[in-house]
mmCIF file of C-alpha atoms in Angstrom:
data_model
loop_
_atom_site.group_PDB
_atom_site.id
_atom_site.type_symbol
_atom_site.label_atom_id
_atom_site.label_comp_id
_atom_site.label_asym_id
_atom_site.label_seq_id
_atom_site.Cartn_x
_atom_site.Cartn_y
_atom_site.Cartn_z
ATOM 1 C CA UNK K 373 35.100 -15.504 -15.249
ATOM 2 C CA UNK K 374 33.855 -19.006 -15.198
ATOM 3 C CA UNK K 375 36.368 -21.916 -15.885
ATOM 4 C CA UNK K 376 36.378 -25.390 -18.042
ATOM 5 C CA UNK K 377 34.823 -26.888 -14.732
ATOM 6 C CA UNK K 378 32.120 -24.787 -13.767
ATOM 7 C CA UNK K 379 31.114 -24.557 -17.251
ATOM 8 C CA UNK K 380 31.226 -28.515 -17.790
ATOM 9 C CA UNK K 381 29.501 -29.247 -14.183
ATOM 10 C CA UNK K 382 26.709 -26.764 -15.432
ATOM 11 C CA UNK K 383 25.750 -27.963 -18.954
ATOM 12 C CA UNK K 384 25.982 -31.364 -17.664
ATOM 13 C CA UNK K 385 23.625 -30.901 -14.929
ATOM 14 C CA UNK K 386 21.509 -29.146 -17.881
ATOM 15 C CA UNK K 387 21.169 -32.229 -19.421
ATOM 16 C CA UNK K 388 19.731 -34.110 -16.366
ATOM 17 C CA UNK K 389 17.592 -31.158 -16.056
ATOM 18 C CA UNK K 390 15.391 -31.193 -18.666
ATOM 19 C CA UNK K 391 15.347 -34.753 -19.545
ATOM 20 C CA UNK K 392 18.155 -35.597 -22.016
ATOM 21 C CA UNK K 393 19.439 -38.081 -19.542
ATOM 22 C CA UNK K 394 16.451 -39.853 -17.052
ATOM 23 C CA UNK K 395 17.008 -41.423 -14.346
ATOM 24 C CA UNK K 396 19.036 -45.197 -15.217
ATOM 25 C CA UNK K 397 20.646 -43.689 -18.383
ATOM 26 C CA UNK K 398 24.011 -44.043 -18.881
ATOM 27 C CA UNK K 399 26.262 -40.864 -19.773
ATOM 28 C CA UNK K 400 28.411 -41.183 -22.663
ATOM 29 C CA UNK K 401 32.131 -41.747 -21.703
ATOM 30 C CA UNK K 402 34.397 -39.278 -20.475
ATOM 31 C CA UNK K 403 35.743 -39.218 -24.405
ATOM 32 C CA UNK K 404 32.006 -38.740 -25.862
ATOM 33 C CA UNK K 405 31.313 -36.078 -23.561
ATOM 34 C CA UNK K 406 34.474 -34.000 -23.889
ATOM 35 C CA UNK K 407 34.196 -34.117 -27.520
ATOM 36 C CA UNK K 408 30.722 -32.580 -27.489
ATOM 37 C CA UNK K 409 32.304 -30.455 -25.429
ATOM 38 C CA UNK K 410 35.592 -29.361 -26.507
ATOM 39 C CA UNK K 411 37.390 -29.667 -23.121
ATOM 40 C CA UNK K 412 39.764 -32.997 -21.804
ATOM 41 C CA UNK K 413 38.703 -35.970 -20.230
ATOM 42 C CA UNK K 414 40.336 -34.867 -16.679
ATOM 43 C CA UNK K 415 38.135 -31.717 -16.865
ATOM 44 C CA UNK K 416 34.855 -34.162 -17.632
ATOM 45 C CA UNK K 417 35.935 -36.495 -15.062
ATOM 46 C CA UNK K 418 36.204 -33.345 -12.332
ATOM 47 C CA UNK K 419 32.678 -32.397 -13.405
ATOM 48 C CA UNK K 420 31.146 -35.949 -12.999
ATOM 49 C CA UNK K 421 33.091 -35.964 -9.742
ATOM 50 C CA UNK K 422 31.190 -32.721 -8.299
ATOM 51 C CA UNK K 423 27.817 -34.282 -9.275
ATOM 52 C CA UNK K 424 28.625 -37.023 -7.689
ATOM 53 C CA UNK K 425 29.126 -35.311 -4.807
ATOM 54 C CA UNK K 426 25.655 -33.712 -5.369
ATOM 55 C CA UNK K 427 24.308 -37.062 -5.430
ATOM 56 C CA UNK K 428 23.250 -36.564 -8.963
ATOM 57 C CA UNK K 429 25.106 -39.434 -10.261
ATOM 58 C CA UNK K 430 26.745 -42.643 -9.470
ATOM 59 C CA UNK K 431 29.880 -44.100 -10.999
ATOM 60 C CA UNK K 432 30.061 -47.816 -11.478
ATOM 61 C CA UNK K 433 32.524 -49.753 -12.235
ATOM 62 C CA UNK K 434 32.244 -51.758 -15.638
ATOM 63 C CA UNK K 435 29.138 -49.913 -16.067
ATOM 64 C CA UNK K 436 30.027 -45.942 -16.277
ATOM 65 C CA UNK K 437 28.030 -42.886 -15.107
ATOM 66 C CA UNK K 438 24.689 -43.218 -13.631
ATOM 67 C CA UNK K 439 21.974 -40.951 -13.501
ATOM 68 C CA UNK K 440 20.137 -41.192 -10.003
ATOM 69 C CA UNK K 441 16.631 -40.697 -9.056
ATOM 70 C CA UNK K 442 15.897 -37.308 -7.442
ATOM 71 C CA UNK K 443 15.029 -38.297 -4.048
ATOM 72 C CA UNK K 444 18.969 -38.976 -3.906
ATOM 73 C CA UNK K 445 19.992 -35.391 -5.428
ATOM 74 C CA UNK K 446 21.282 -33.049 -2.563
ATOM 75 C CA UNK K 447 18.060 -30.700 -2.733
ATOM 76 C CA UNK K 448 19.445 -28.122 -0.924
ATOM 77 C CA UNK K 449 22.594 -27.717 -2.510
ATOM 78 C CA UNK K 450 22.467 -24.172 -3.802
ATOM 79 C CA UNK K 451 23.573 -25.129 -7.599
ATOM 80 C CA UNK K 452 21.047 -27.581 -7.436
ATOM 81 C CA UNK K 453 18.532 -25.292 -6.583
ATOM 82 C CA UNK K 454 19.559 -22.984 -8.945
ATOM 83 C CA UNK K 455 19.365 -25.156 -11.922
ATOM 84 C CA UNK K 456 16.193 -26.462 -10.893
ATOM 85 C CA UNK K 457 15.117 -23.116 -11.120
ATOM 86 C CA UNK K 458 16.866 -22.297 -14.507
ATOM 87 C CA UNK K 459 16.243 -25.342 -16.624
ATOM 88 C CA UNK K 460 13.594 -27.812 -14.972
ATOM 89 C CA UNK K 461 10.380 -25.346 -14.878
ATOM 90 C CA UNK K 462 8.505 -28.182 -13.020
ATOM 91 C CA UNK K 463 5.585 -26.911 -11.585
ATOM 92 C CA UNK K 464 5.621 -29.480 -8.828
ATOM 93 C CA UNK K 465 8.886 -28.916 -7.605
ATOM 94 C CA UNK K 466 7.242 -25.345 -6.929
ATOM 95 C CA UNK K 467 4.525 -26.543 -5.086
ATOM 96 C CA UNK K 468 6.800 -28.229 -2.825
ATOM 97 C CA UNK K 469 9.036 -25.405 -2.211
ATOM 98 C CA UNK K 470 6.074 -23.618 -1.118
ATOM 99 C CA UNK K 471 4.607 -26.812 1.548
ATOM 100 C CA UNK K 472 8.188 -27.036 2.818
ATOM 101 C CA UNK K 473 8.074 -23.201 3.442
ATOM 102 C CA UNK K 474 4.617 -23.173 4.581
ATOM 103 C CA UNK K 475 5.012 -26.219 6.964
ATOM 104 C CA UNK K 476 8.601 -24.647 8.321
ATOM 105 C CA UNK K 477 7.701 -20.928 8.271
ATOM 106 C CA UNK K 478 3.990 -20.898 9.674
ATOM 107 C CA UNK K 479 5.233 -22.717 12.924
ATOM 108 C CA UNK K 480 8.048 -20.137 13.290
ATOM 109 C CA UNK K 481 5.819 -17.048 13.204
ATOM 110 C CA UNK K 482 3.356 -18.978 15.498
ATOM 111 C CA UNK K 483 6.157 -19.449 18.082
ATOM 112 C CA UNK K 484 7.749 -16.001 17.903
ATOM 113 C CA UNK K 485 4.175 -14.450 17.439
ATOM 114 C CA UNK K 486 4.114 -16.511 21.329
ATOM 115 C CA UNK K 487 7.360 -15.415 22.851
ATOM 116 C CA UNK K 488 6.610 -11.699 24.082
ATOM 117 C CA UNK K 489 10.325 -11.116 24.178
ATOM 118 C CA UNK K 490 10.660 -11.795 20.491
ATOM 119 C CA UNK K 491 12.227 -8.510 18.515
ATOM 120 C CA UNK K 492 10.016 -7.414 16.076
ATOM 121 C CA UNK K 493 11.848 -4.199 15.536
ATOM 122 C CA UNK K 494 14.519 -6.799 13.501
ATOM 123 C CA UNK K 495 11.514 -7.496 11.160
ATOM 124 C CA UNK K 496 10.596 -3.562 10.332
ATOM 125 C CA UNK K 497 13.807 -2.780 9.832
ATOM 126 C CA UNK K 498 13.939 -5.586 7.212
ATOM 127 C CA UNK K 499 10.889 -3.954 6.021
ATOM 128 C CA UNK K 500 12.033 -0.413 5.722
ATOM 129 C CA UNK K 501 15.156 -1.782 4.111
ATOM 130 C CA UNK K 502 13.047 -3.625 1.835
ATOM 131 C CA UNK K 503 11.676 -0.588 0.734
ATOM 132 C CA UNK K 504 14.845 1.448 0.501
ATOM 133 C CA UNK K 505 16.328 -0.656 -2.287
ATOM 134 C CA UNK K 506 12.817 -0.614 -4.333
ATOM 135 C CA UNK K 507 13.929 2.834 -3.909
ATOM 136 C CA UNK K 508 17.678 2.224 -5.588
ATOM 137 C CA UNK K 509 18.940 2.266 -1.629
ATOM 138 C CA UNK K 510 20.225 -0.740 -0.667
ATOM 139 C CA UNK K 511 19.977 -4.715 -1.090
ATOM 140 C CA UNK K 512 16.267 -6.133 -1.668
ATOM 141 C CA UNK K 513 17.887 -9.772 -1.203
ATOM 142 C CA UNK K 514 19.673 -9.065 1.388
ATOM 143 C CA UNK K 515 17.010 -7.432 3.571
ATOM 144 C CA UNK K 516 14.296 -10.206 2.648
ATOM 145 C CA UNK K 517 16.625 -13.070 3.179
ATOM 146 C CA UNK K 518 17.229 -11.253 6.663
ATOM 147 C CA UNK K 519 14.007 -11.002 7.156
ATOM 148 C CA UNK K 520 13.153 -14.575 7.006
ATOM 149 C CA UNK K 521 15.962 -15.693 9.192
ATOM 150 C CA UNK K 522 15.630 -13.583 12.393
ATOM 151 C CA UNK K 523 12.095 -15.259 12.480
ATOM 152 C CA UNK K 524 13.611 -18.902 11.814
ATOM 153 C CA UNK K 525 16.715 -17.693 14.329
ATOM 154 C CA UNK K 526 13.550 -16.256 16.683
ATOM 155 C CA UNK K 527 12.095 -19.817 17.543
ATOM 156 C CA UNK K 528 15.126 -20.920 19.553
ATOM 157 C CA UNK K 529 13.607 -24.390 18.292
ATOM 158 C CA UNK K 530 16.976 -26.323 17.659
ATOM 159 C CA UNK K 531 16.020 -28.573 15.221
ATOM 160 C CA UNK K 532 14.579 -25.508 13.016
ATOM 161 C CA UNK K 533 18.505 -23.698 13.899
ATOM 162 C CA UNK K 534 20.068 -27.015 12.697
ATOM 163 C CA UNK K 535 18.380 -26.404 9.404
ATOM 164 C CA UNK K 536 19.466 -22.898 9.004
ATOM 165 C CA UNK K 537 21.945 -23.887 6.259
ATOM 166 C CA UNK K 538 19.972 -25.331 4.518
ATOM 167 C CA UNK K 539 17.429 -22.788 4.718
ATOM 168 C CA UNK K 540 19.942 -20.334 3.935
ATOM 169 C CA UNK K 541 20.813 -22.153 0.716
ATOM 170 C CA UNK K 542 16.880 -22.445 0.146
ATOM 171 C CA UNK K 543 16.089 -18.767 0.361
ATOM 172 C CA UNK K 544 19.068 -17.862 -1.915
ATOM 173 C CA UNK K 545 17.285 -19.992 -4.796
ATOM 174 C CA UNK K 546 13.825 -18.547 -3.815
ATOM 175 C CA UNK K 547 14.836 -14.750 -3.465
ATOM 176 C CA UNK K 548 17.319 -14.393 -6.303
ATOM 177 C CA UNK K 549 17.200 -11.610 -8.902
ATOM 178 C CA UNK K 550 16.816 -14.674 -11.237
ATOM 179 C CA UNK K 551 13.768 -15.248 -9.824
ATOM 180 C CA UNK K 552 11.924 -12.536 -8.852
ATOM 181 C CA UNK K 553 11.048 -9.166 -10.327
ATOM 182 C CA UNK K 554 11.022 -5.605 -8.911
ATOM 183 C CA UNK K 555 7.134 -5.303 -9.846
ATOM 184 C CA UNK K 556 6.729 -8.572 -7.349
ATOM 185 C CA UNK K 557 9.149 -7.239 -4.335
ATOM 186 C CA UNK K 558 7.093 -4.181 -4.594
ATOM 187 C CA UNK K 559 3.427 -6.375 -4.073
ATOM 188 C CA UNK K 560 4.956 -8.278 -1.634
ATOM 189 C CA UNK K 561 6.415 -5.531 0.875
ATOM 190 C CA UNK K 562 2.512 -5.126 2.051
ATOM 191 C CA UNK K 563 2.835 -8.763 3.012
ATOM 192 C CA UNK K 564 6.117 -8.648 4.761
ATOM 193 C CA UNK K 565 4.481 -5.889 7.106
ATOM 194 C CA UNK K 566 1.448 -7.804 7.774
ATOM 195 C CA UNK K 567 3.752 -10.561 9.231
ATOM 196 C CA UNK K 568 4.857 -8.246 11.148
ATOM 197 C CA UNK K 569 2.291 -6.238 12.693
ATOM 198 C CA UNK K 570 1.451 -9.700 13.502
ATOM 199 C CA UNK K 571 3.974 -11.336 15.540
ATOM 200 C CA UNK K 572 3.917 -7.838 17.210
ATOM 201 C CA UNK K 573 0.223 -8.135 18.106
ATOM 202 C CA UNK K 574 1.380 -11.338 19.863
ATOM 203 C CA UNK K 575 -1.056 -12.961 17.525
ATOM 204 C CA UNK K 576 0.196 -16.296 16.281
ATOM 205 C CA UNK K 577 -3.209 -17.611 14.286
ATOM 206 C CA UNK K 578 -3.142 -14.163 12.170
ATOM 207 C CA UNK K 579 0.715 -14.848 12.025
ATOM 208 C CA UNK K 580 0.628 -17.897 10.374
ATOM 209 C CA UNK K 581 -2.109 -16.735 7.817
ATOM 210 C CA UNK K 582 -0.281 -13.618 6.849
ATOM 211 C CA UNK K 583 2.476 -15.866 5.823
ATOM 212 C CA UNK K 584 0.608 -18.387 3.920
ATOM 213 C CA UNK K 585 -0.338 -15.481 2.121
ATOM 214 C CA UNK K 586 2.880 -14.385 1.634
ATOM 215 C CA UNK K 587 4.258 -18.323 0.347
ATOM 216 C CA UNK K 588 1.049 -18.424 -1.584
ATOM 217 C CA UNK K 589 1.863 -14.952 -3.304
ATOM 218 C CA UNK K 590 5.733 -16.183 -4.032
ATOM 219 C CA UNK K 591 4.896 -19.297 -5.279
ATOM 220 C CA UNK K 592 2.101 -17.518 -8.058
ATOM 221 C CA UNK K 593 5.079 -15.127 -8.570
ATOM 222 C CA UNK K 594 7.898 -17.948 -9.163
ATOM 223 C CA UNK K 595 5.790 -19.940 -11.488
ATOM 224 C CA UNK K 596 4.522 -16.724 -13.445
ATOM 225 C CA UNK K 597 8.670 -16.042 -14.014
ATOM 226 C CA UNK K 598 9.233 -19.478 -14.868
ATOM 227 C CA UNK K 599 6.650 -19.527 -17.170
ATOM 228 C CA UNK K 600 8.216 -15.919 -18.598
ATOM 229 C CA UNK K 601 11.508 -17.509 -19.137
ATOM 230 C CA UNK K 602 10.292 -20.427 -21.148
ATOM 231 C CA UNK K 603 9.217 -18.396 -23.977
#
């Protein structure tokens, strides 16, 4: 059950979301805001607090509550990403999702596609578990999110490991039931393969186009399902 908080940090964040508040407004006082609400000023001033923390907005003093500029929000926070997904519907925060992926992602397969000790049979059994659950066995989430960090974890580049967490957070947003569709997992399984036949051919060129196919594939999917959900 979600409390006062979550639900006040959430419809808050709604309204920087799709534009009721741009960046430079000022939010209504703690007062306004928990009217419109129907909850106390300690439980609005807990919720600004969080997005705060998020980097959403800034607090000054003898001015009030800021809304900042998104190249100051914490991008991989997984709320943020989430709301993103439910409420903004921006088609070029999509295309960037997929760049980042594509610029991250095609390098990994290229260096584990390169490393003849790299274990591929990690990837097929993400594969085969991908295809249990389309089945009703299993964890489609799960076994895709898997998938895409044994090849991340397979570069042994430490920069790249650094950014697991935030990758992690990333691929939660990106591969949630919220997101996608059974009809899609079941298109892309094919794709997931292909990666993997890949990297097992020791074939790092094929590698890196069998997962721009994939990206290219999720991001059609993602902005198909956003486009769904707005009407």
């Amino acid at each position: 059950m979600r409390s006062l908080h979550q639900d006040a940090v959430e419809t808050i964040a709604k309204w920087l979301m799709i534009g009721r508040y741009t960046v430079g407004d000022i939010l209504p006082n703690e007062a306004e805001i928990g009217d419109e609400l129907g909850i106390s000023r300690t439980v609005v001033r807990e919720a600004v607090r969080t997005l705060v923390a998020k980097g959403m907005l800034q607090v000054r003093r003898k001015t009030g509550t800021i809304v900042r500029p998104l190249s100051g929000w914490s991008l991989f926070d997984p709320e943020v990403l989430a709301w993103r997904f439910r409420y903004s519907r921006d088609q070029t925060f999509v295309d960037d999702m997929a760049r980042f992926r594509a610029a991250i992602e095609t390098i990994a397969v290229e260096i584990c596609a390169s490393n003849p000790d790299f274990d591929c049979t990690v990837l097929y059994d993400c594969c085969d578990a991908m295809e249990a659950a389309l089945n009703g066995k299993g964890d489609w989430f799960v076994a895709d999110h898997a998938f895409h960090r044994h090849i991340l974890q397979g570069t042994g580049n430490q920069f790249i490991l650094h950014m697991q967490p935030m990758l992690d957070n990333f691929f939660d947003a990106m591969l949630s039931p919220e997101v996608l569709l059974p009809e899609n997992m079941r298109i892309t399984l094919p794709y997931h393969r292909a990666i993997a036949d890949a990297i097992a051919a020791g074939d790092p060129a094929r590698s890196r186009q069998e997962m721009l196919h994939l990206i290219e594939k999720g991001r059609e999917d993602i902005l198909s399902r956003i486009e769904t959900m707005a009407n």
